[in-house]
XYZ file of C-alpha atoms in Angstrom:
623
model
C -7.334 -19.147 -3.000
C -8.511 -18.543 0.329
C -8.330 -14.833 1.208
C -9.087 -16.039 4.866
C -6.385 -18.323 4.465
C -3.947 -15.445 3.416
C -5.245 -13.772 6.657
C -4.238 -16.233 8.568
C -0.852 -16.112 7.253
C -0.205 -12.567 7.736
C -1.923 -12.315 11.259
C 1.002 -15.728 12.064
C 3.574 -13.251 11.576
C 2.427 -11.578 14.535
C 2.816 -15.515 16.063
C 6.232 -16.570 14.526
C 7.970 -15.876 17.137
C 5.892 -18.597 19.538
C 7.140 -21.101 16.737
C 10.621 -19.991 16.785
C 11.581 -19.869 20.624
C 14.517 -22.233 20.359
C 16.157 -20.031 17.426
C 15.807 -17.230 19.578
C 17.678 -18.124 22.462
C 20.477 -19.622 20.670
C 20.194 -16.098 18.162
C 20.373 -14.181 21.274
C 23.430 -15.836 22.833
C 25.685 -14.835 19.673
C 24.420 -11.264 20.042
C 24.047 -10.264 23.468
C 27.489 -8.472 24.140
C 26.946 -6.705 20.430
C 25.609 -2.710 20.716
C 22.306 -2.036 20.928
C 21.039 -0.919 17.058
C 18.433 1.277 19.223
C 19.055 3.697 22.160
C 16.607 6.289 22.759
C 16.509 9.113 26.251
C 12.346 9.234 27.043
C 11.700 11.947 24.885
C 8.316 13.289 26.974
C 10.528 13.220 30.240
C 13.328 15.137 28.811
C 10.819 18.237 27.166
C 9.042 18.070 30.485
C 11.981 18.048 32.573
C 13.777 20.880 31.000
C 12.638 24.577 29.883
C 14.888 24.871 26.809
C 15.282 20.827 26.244
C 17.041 19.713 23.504
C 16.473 16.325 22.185
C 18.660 15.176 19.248
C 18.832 11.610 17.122
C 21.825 10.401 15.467
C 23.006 7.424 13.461
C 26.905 6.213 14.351
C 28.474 4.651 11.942
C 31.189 1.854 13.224
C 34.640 1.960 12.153
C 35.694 -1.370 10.489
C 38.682 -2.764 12.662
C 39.215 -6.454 11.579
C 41.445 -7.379 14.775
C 38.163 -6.855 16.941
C 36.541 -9.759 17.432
C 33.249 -8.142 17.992
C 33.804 -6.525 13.976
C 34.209 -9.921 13.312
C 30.684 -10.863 14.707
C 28.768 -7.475 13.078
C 30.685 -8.223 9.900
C 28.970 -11.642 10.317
C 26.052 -10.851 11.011
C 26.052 -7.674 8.308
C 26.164 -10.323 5.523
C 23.084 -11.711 6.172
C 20.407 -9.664 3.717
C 17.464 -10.206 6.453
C 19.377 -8.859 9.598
C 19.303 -5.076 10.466
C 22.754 -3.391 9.498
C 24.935 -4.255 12.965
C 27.201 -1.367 12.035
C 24.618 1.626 12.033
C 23.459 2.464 15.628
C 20.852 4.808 16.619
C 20.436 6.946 19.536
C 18.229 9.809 20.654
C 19.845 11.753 23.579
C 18.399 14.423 25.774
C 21.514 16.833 25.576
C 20.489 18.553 28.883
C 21.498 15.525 30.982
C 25.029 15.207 29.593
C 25.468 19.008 29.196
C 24.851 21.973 31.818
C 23.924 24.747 28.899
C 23.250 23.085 25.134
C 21.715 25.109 22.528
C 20.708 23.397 18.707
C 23.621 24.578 16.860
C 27.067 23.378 15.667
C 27.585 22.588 19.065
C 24.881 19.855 19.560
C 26.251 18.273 16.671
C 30.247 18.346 18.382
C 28.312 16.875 21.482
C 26.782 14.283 20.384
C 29.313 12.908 18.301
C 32.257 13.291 21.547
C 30.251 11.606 23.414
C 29.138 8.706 21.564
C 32.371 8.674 20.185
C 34.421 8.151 23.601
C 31.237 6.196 25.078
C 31.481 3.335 22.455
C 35.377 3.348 22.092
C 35.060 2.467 26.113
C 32.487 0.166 25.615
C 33.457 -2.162 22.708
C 36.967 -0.669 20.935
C 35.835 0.414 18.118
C 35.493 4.321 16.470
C 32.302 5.570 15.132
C 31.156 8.697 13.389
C 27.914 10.226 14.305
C 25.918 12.018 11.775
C 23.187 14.320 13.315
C 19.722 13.497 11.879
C 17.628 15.902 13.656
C 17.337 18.180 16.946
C 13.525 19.205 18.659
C 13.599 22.168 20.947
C 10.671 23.721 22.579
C 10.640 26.467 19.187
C 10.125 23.114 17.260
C 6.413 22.963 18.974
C 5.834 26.872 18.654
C 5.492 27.466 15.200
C 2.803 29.910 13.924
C 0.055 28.177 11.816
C 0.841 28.298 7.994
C -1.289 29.683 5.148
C -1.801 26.199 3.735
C -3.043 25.071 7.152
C -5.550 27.371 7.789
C -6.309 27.291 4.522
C -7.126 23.108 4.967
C -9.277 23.857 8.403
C -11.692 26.318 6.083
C -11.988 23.474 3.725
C -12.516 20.675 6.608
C -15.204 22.761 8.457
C -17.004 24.298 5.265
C -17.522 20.049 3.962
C -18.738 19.771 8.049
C -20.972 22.497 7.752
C -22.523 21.555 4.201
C -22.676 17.881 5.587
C -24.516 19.039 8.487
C -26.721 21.850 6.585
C -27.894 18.632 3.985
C -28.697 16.627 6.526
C -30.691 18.927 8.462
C -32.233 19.731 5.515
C -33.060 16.414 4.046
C -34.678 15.351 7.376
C -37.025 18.151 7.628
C -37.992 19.357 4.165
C -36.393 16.207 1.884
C -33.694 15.850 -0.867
C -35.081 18.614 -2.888
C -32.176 19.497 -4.510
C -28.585 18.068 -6.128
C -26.345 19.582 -3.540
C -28.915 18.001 -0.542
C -28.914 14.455 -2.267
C -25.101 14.767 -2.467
C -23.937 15.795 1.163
C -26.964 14.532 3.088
C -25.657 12.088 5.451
C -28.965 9.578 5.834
C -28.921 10.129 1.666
C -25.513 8.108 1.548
C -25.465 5.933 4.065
C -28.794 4.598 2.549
C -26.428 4.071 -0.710
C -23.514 2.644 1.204
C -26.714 -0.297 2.343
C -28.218 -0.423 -1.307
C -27.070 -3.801 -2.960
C -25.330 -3.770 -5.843
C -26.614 -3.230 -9.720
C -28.566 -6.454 -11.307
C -26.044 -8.370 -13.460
C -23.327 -7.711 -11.737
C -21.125 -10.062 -9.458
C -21.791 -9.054 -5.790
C -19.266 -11.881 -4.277
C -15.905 -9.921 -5.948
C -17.268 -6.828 -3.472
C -17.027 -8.703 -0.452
C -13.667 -10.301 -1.840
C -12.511 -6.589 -2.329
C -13.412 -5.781 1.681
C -11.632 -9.105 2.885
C -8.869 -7.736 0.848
C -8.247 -4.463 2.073
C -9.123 -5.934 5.334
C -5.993 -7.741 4.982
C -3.777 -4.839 3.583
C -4.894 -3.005 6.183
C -3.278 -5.579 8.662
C -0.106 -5.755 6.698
C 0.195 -1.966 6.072
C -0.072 -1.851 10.257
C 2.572 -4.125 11.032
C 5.129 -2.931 8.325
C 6.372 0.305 9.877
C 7.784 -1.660 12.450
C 11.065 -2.315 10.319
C 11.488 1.224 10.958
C 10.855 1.530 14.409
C 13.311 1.325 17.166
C 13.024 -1.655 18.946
C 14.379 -2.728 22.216
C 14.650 -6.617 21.031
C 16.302 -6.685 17.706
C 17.091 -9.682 17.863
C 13.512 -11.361 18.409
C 12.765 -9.541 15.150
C 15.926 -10.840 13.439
C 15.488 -14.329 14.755
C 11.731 -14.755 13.313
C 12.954 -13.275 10.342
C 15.650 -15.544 9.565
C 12.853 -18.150 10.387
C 12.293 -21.110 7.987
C 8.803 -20.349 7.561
C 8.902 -16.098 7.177
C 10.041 -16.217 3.514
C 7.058 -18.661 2.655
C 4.438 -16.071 4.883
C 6.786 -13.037 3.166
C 6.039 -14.252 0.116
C 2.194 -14.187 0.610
C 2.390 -10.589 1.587
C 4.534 -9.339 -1.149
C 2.139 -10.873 -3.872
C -1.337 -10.035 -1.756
C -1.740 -7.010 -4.053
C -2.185 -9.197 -7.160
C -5.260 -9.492 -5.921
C -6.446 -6.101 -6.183
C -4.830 -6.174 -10.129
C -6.901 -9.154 -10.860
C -9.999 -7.972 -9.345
C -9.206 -5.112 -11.153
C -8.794 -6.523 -14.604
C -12.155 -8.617 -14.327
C -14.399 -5.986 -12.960
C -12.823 -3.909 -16.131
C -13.351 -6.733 -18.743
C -16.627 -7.169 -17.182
C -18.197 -3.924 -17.877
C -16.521 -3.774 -21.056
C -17.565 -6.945 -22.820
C -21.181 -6.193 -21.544
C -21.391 -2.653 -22.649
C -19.797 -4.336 -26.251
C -22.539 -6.537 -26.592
C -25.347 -4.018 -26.144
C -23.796 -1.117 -28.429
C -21.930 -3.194 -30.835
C -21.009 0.181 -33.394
C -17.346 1.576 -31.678
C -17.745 4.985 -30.021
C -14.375 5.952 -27.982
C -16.783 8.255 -25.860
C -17.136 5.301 -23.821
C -13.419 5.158 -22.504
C -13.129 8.957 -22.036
C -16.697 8.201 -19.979
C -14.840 5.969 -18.077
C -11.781 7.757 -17.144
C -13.667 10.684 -16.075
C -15.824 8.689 -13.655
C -13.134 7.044 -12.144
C -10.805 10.230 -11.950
C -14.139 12.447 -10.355
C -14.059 9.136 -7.468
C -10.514 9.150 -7.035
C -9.144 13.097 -6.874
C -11.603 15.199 -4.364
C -10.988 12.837 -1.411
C -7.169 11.839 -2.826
C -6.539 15.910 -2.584
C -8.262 16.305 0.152
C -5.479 13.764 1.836
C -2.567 14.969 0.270
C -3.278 18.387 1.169
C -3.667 17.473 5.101
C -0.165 15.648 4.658
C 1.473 18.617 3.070
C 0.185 20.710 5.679
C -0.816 19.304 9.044
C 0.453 15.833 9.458
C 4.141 17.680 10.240
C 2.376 18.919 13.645
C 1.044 15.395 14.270
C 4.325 13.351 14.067
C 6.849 15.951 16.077
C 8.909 13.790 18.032
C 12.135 11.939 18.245
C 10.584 9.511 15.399
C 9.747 12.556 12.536
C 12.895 11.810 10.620
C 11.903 8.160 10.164
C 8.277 9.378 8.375
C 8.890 12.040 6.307
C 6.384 12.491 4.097
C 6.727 14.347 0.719
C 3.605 16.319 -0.223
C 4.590 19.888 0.020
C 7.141 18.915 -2.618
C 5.944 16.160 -4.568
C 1.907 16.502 -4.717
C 1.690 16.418 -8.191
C 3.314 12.803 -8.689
C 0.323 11.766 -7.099
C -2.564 13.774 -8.846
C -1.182 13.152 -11.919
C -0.699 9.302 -11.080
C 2.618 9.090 -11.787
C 4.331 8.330 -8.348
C 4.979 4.491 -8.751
C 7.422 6.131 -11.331
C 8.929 9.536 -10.487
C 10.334 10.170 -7.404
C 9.683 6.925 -5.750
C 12.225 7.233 -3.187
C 10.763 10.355 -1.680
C 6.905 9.840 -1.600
C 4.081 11.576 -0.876
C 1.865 8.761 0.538
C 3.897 5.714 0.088
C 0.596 3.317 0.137
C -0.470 5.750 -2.674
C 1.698 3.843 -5.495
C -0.774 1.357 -6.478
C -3.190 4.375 -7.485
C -0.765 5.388 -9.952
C -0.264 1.847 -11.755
C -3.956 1.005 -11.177
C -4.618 3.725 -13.105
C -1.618 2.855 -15.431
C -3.396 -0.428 -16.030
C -7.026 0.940 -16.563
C -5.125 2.888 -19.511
C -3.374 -0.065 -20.855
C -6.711 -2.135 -20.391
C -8.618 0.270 -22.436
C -6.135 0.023 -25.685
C -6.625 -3.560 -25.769
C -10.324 -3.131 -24.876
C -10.318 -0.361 -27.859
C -8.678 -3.195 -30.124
C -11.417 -5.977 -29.264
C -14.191 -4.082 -29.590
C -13.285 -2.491 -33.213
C -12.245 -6.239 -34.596
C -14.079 -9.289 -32.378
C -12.261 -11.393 -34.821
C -8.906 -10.761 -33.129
C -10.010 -12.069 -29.501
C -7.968 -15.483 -29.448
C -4.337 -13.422 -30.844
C -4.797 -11.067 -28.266
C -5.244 -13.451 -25.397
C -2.423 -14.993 -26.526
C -0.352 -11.795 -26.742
C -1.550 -11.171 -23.547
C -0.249 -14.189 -21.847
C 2.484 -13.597 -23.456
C 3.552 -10.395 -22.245
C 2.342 -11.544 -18.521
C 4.919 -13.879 -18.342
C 7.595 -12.068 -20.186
C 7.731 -8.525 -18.763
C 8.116 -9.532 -14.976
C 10.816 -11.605 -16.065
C 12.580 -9.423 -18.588
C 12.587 -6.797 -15.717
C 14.130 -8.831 -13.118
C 16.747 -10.190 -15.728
C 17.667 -6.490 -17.124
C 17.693 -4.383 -13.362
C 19.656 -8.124 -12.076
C 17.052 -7.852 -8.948
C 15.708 -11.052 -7.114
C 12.866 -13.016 -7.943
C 10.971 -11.473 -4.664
C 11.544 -9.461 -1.608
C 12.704 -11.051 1.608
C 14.970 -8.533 3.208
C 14.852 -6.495 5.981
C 14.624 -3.148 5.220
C 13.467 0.134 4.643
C 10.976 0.068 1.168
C 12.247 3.558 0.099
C 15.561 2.463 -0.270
C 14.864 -1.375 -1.222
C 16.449 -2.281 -4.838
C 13.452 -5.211 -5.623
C 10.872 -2.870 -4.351
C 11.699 0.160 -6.822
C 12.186 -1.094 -9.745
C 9.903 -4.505 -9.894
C 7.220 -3.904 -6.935
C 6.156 -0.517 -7.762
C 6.559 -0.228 -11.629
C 2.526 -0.655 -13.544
C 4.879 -2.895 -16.277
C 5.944 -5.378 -13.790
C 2.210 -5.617 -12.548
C 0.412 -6.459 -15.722
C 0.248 -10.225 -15.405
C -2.470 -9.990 -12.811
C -4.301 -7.321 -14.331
C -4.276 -9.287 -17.650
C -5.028 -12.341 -16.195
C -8.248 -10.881 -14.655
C -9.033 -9.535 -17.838
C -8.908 -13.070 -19.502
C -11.260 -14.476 -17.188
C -13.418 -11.882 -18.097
C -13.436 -12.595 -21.826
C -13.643 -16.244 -20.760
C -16.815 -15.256 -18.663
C -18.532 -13.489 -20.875
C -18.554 -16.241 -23.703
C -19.702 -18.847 -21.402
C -23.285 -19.726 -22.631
C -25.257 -19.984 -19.709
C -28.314 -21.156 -21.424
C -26.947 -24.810 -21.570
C -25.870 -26.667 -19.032
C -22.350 -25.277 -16.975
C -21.944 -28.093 -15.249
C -19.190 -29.248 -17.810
C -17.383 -26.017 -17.492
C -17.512 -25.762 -13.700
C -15.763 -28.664 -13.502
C -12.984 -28.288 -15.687
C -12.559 -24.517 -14.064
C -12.279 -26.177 -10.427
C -9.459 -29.232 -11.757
C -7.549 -26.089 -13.027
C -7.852 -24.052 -10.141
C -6.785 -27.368 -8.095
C -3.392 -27.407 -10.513
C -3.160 -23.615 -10.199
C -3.015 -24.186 -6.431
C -0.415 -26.114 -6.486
C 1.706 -24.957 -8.596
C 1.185 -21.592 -6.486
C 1.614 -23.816 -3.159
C 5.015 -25.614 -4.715
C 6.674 -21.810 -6.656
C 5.848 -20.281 -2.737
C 7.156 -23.614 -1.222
C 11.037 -22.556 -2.749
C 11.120 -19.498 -1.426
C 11.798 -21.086 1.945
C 14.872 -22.650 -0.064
C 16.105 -19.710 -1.707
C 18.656 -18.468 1.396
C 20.484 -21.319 1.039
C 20.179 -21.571 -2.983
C 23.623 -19.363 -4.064
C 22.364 -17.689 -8.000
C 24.625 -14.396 -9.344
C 21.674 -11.781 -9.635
C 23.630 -9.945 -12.330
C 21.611 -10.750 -14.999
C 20.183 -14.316 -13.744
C 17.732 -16.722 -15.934
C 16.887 -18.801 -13.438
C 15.621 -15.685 -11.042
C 13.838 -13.986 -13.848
C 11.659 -17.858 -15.025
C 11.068 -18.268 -11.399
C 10.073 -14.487 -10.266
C 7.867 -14.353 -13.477
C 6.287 -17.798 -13.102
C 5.999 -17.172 -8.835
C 4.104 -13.822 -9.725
C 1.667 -15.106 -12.303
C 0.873 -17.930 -10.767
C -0.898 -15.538 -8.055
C -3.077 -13.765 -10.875
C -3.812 -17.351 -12.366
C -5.177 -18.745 -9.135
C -7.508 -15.126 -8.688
C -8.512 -15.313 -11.585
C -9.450 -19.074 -11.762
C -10.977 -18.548 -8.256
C -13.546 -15.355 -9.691
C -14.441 -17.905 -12.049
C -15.583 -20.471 -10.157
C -17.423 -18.236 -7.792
C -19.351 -16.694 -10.556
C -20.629 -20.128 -11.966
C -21.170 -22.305 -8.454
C -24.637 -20.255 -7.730
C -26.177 -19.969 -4.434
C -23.942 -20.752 -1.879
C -23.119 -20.035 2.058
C -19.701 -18.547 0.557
C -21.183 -16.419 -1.980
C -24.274 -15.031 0.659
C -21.635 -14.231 3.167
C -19.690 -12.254 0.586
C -22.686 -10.626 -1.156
C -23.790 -9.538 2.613
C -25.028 -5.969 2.958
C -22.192 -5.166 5.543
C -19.447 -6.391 2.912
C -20.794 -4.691 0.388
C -20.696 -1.580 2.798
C -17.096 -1.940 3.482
C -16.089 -2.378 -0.257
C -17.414 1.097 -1.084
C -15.492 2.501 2.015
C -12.506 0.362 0.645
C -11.101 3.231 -1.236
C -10.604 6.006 1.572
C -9.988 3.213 3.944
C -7.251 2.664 1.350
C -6.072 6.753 1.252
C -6.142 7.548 4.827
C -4.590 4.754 6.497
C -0.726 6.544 6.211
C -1.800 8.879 7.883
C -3.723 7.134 10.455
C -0.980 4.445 11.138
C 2.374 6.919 10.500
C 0.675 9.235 12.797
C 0.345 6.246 15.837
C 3.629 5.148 15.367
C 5.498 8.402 15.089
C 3.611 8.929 18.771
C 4.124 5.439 20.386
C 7.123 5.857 23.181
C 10.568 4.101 21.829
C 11.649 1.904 22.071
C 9.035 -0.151 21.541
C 9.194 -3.974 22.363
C 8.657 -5.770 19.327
C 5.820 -8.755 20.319
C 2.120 -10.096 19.739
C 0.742 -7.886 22.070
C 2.098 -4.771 20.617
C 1.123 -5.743 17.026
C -2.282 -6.468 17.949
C -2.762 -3.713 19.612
C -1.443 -1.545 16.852
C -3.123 -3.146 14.385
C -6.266 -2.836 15.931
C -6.299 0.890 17.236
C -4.975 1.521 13.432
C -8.104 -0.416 12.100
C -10.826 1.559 14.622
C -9.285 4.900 13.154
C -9.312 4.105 9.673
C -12.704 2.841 9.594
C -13.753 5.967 11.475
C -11.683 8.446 9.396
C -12.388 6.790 5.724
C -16.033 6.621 7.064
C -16.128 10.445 7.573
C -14.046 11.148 4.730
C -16.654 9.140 2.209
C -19.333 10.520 3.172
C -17.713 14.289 3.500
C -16.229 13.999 -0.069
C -16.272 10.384 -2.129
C -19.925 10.485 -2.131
C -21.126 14.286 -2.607
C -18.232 14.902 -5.157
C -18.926 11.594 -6.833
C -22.622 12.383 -7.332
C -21.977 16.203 -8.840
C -19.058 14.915 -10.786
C -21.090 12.217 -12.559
C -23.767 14.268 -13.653
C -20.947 17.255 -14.981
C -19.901 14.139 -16.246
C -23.490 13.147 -18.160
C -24.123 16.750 -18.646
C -21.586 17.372 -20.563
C -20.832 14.067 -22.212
C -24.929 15.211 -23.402
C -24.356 18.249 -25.119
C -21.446 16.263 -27.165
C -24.075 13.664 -28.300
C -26.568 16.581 -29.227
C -24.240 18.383 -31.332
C -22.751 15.185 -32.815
C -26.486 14.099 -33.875
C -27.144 17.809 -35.401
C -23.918 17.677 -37.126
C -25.592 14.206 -38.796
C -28.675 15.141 -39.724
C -27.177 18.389 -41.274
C -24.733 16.201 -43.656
C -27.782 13.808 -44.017
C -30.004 17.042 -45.390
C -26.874 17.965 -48.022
């Protein structure tokens, strides 16, 4: 597979609507006399406009009424899974210019709600209840700074100061110490340059910055289901689109990619580490765990502490309720990689959820690793179980929580039935991550003294099949609308939601394989290129601080925003610039310096167990 290819197909959602002009029109001609979803007052205007403004937003809820004929048009268009809910409106009012005197109290709340009330009766017949969702007055924007927020500058300008004190130092005396090597900026950007250990397989690192690349698209473009837009029903009309559940499907499944990767680069290391220490020692995977826990936590903390405390001052405005974020209550979901599980509806970094069943994985990963590397013997019956329970557990789960076989609604993820319980869970994930591991196993036996030839081409025929079975199990999903299955507890959607997700960790994991044994190539110099590989080791706090970077443009962008090409590129691409900038800062600020210390606590200490495991040996060697 492609990944340029799967580019291509989530940058064309940005283009749909060029392809879908005709269904537009004739979409828009059912629903112009139907009530805007989104009505906002210009926020800025109103808070400049008035001393003691008062800006409130509030959802109305329509009345059923099935002699209206309009009901009978939102009921109509309600039904339909990928349309926005017809029946819910928004608006964001500045009180001041429908009231002489308004203060935020039980009385904004009567306000709004007369108002709307009698405004849409007159309009369109039909009685609504308002529910307030939240009020901004000029105390909202003059709140002392907090403890925790002070306490977050300290720790921002005391990494900026050691940053800048290593650096200093390193240019005019040298890297004469641990703490110099470790926040010295010319010391890690020379690292972020270095290419990559011997042995290893440089091409899956510039796979791993195409993919995040790519996520970093998607993740750009997604809060716009959330955002008010003027022309609902251009959105609507390229999502109902013959071709959006086919390009929906490709972003749904693009993280398989990062399991697979995942699972190989895992295997990898394992089976080579096997072969040179053959005797088990469970050190290793307690080695392991604390590496990758002293790379993830500093600059994951780091984050989570500026959402719990600062990113509430950053996204004040008529959008806030729409991005709450959950860190001042729900931190510890996240350091203790649990959030894909517990509390999944109210998140603290929403991207965050793959760091949890990554981790999850790794876990799972090292059991079976554990298993293979105490009896070799037992290599085929675990591949098999493995397969096995790749194309079981995705399907048990969608059979057993009666979900579909893949999302293609539109609406928000936090309250989305297929995304909680089969796009978040580790469980539901493990086919990829197993099938990465598999090709690593495969890999690793593949004698490479004699001739590969053979072997390449038998890998590239399967990869050909795998393609098209991927190609023809995406295909369907263009056919599903119109295919009528009972979810409660459905075979068919649990075989074909089980078979569409592996198929994406078959066709990874067929493609790493071929890469690996095809040599030198244009492909694999491109992807083994210094400025990949430099990206790749960013990939991680370009992955961490991208909610923040695009919640914090959207919650600032005036509404309603016209949904369009131009606006999505230009989102995407301001939100791309930042990132880079921020996770750039960020790595070499925290990854790297804490990464560098941590290891050797990690070696230090990991020493003195060897020593006094060795003197405990020779002492029961001497009785």
């Amino acid at each position: 597979m492609n990944l340029l290819v799967r580019s291509g197909l989530v940058l064309s959602m940005a283009l749909c609507g060029a392809l879908c002009e005709h269904q537009h029109q004739q979409y828009s001609e059912g629903s112009s006399k139907l009530p805007r979803i989104y009505e906002y007052d210009d926020f800025r205007s109103c808070r400049a406009k008035y001393a003691d403004f008062v800006y409130c937003v509030g959802v109305v809820e329509l009345q059923a009424d099935r002699s209206n004929e309009l009901w009978k048009n939102i009921s109509h268009l309600r039904s339909n899974r990928r349309n926005f809910p017809h029946d819910q409106l928004e608006r964001g009012l500045c009180l001041n210019d429908y009231h002489d005197e308004v203060k935020y109290s039980r009385h904004a709340e009567v306000l709004i709600n007369t108002y709307l009330s009698h405004k849409l009766y007159s309009q369109y017949g039909l009685a609504s209840r308002t529910t307030l969702e939240a009020c901004w007055t000029k105390e909202s924007f003059a709140q002392s700074r907090t403890p925790g927020e002070v306490l977050f500058a300290c720790i921002a300008l005391a990494l900026f100061g050691a940053t800048m004190m290593a650096t200093r130092t390193d240019l005019y005396v040298g890297a004469s110490s641990v703490l110099v090597k470790a926040f010295s900026v010319r010391q890690n950007m020379r690292h972020l340059w270095e290419a990559p250990r011997p042995n290893a397989l440089p091409f899956l690192e510039g796979l791993r910055a195409l993919g995040t690349l790519t996520i970093l698209i998607v993740h750009s473009e997604l809060p716009m289901i959330r955002m008010p837009v003027r022309n609902t029903e251009h959105l609507e009309a390229q999502v109902n689109h013959a071709i959006f559940p086919l390009i929906n499907s490709g972003n749904t499944h693009m993280i398989q990619f990062f399991f697979t990767l995942g699972g190989i680069v895992f295997g990898v290391s394992c089976l080579a580490h096997f072969e040179r220490y053959p005797s088990f020692k469970f050190r290793y995977f307690i080695e392991k765990l604390l590496r990758r826990l002293v790379r993830l936590l500093p600059a994951y903390a780091l984050i989570i502490f500026y959402q719990a405390t600062w990113y509430k001052r950053v996204k004040q405005g008529p959008l806030e309720f729409k991005f709450n974020d959950y860190c001042t209550e729900h931190w510890w979901t996240n350091l203790l990689f649990i959030n894909n599980y517990i509390l999944p509806t109210k998140p603290c970094l929403q991207f965050s959820w793959y760091l949890g069943a990554d981790l999850q994985l790794f876990l799972i990963g090292s059991l079976l690793m554990m298993v293979l590397w105490t009896n070799p013997g037992l290599k085929k019956t675990l591949v098999c179980m493995m397969i096995i329970a790749a194309l079981f557990i995705p399907g048990y789960v969608i059979y057993a929580a009666s979900t579909g076989p893949t999302m293609h609604a539109l609406a928000e993820l936090r309250t989305y039935d297929h995304f909680l319980k089969y796009y978040l869970p580790s469980h539901t994930n493990i086919s990829s991550y197993f099938f990465g591991m598999i090709a690593a196993i495969y890999y690793r036996n593949i004698d490479f003294a004699r001739s590969t030839d053979r072997i390449r081409s038998v890998l590239r025929r399967l990869m050909n099949v795998s393609l098209i079975v991927l190609c023809g199990l995406n295909a369907f999903t263009t056919l599903l609308p119109f295919v009528h299955v009972d979810k409660q507890n459905s075979i068919f959607n649990a075989i074909y939601g089980s078979l569409l997700k592996s198929s994406w960790g078959c066709c990874y994991s067929l493609l790493f394989l071929v890469l690996a044994l095809s040599g030198k190539s244009l492909l694999i110099d491109i992807l083994s290129h210094p400025a990949m590989q430099f990206f790749a080791k960013i990939s991680y706090c370009v992955y961490i601080v991208q909610y923040a970077v695009i919640y914090g443009l959207y919650t600032n962008f005036p509404v309603p925003i016209t949904y369009g090409t131009f606006n999505l590129i230009i989102l995407a691409s301001a939100s791309f610039l930042l990132t880079l900038v921020c996770a750039l800062l960020l790595y070499l600020a925290v990854e790297a310096p804490f990464s560098l210390i941590g290891n050797k606590c990690v070696a230090f200490l990991l020493r003195k167990d060897i020593t006094a495991e060795e003197r405990e040996s020779k002492q029961s060697k001497l009785l």
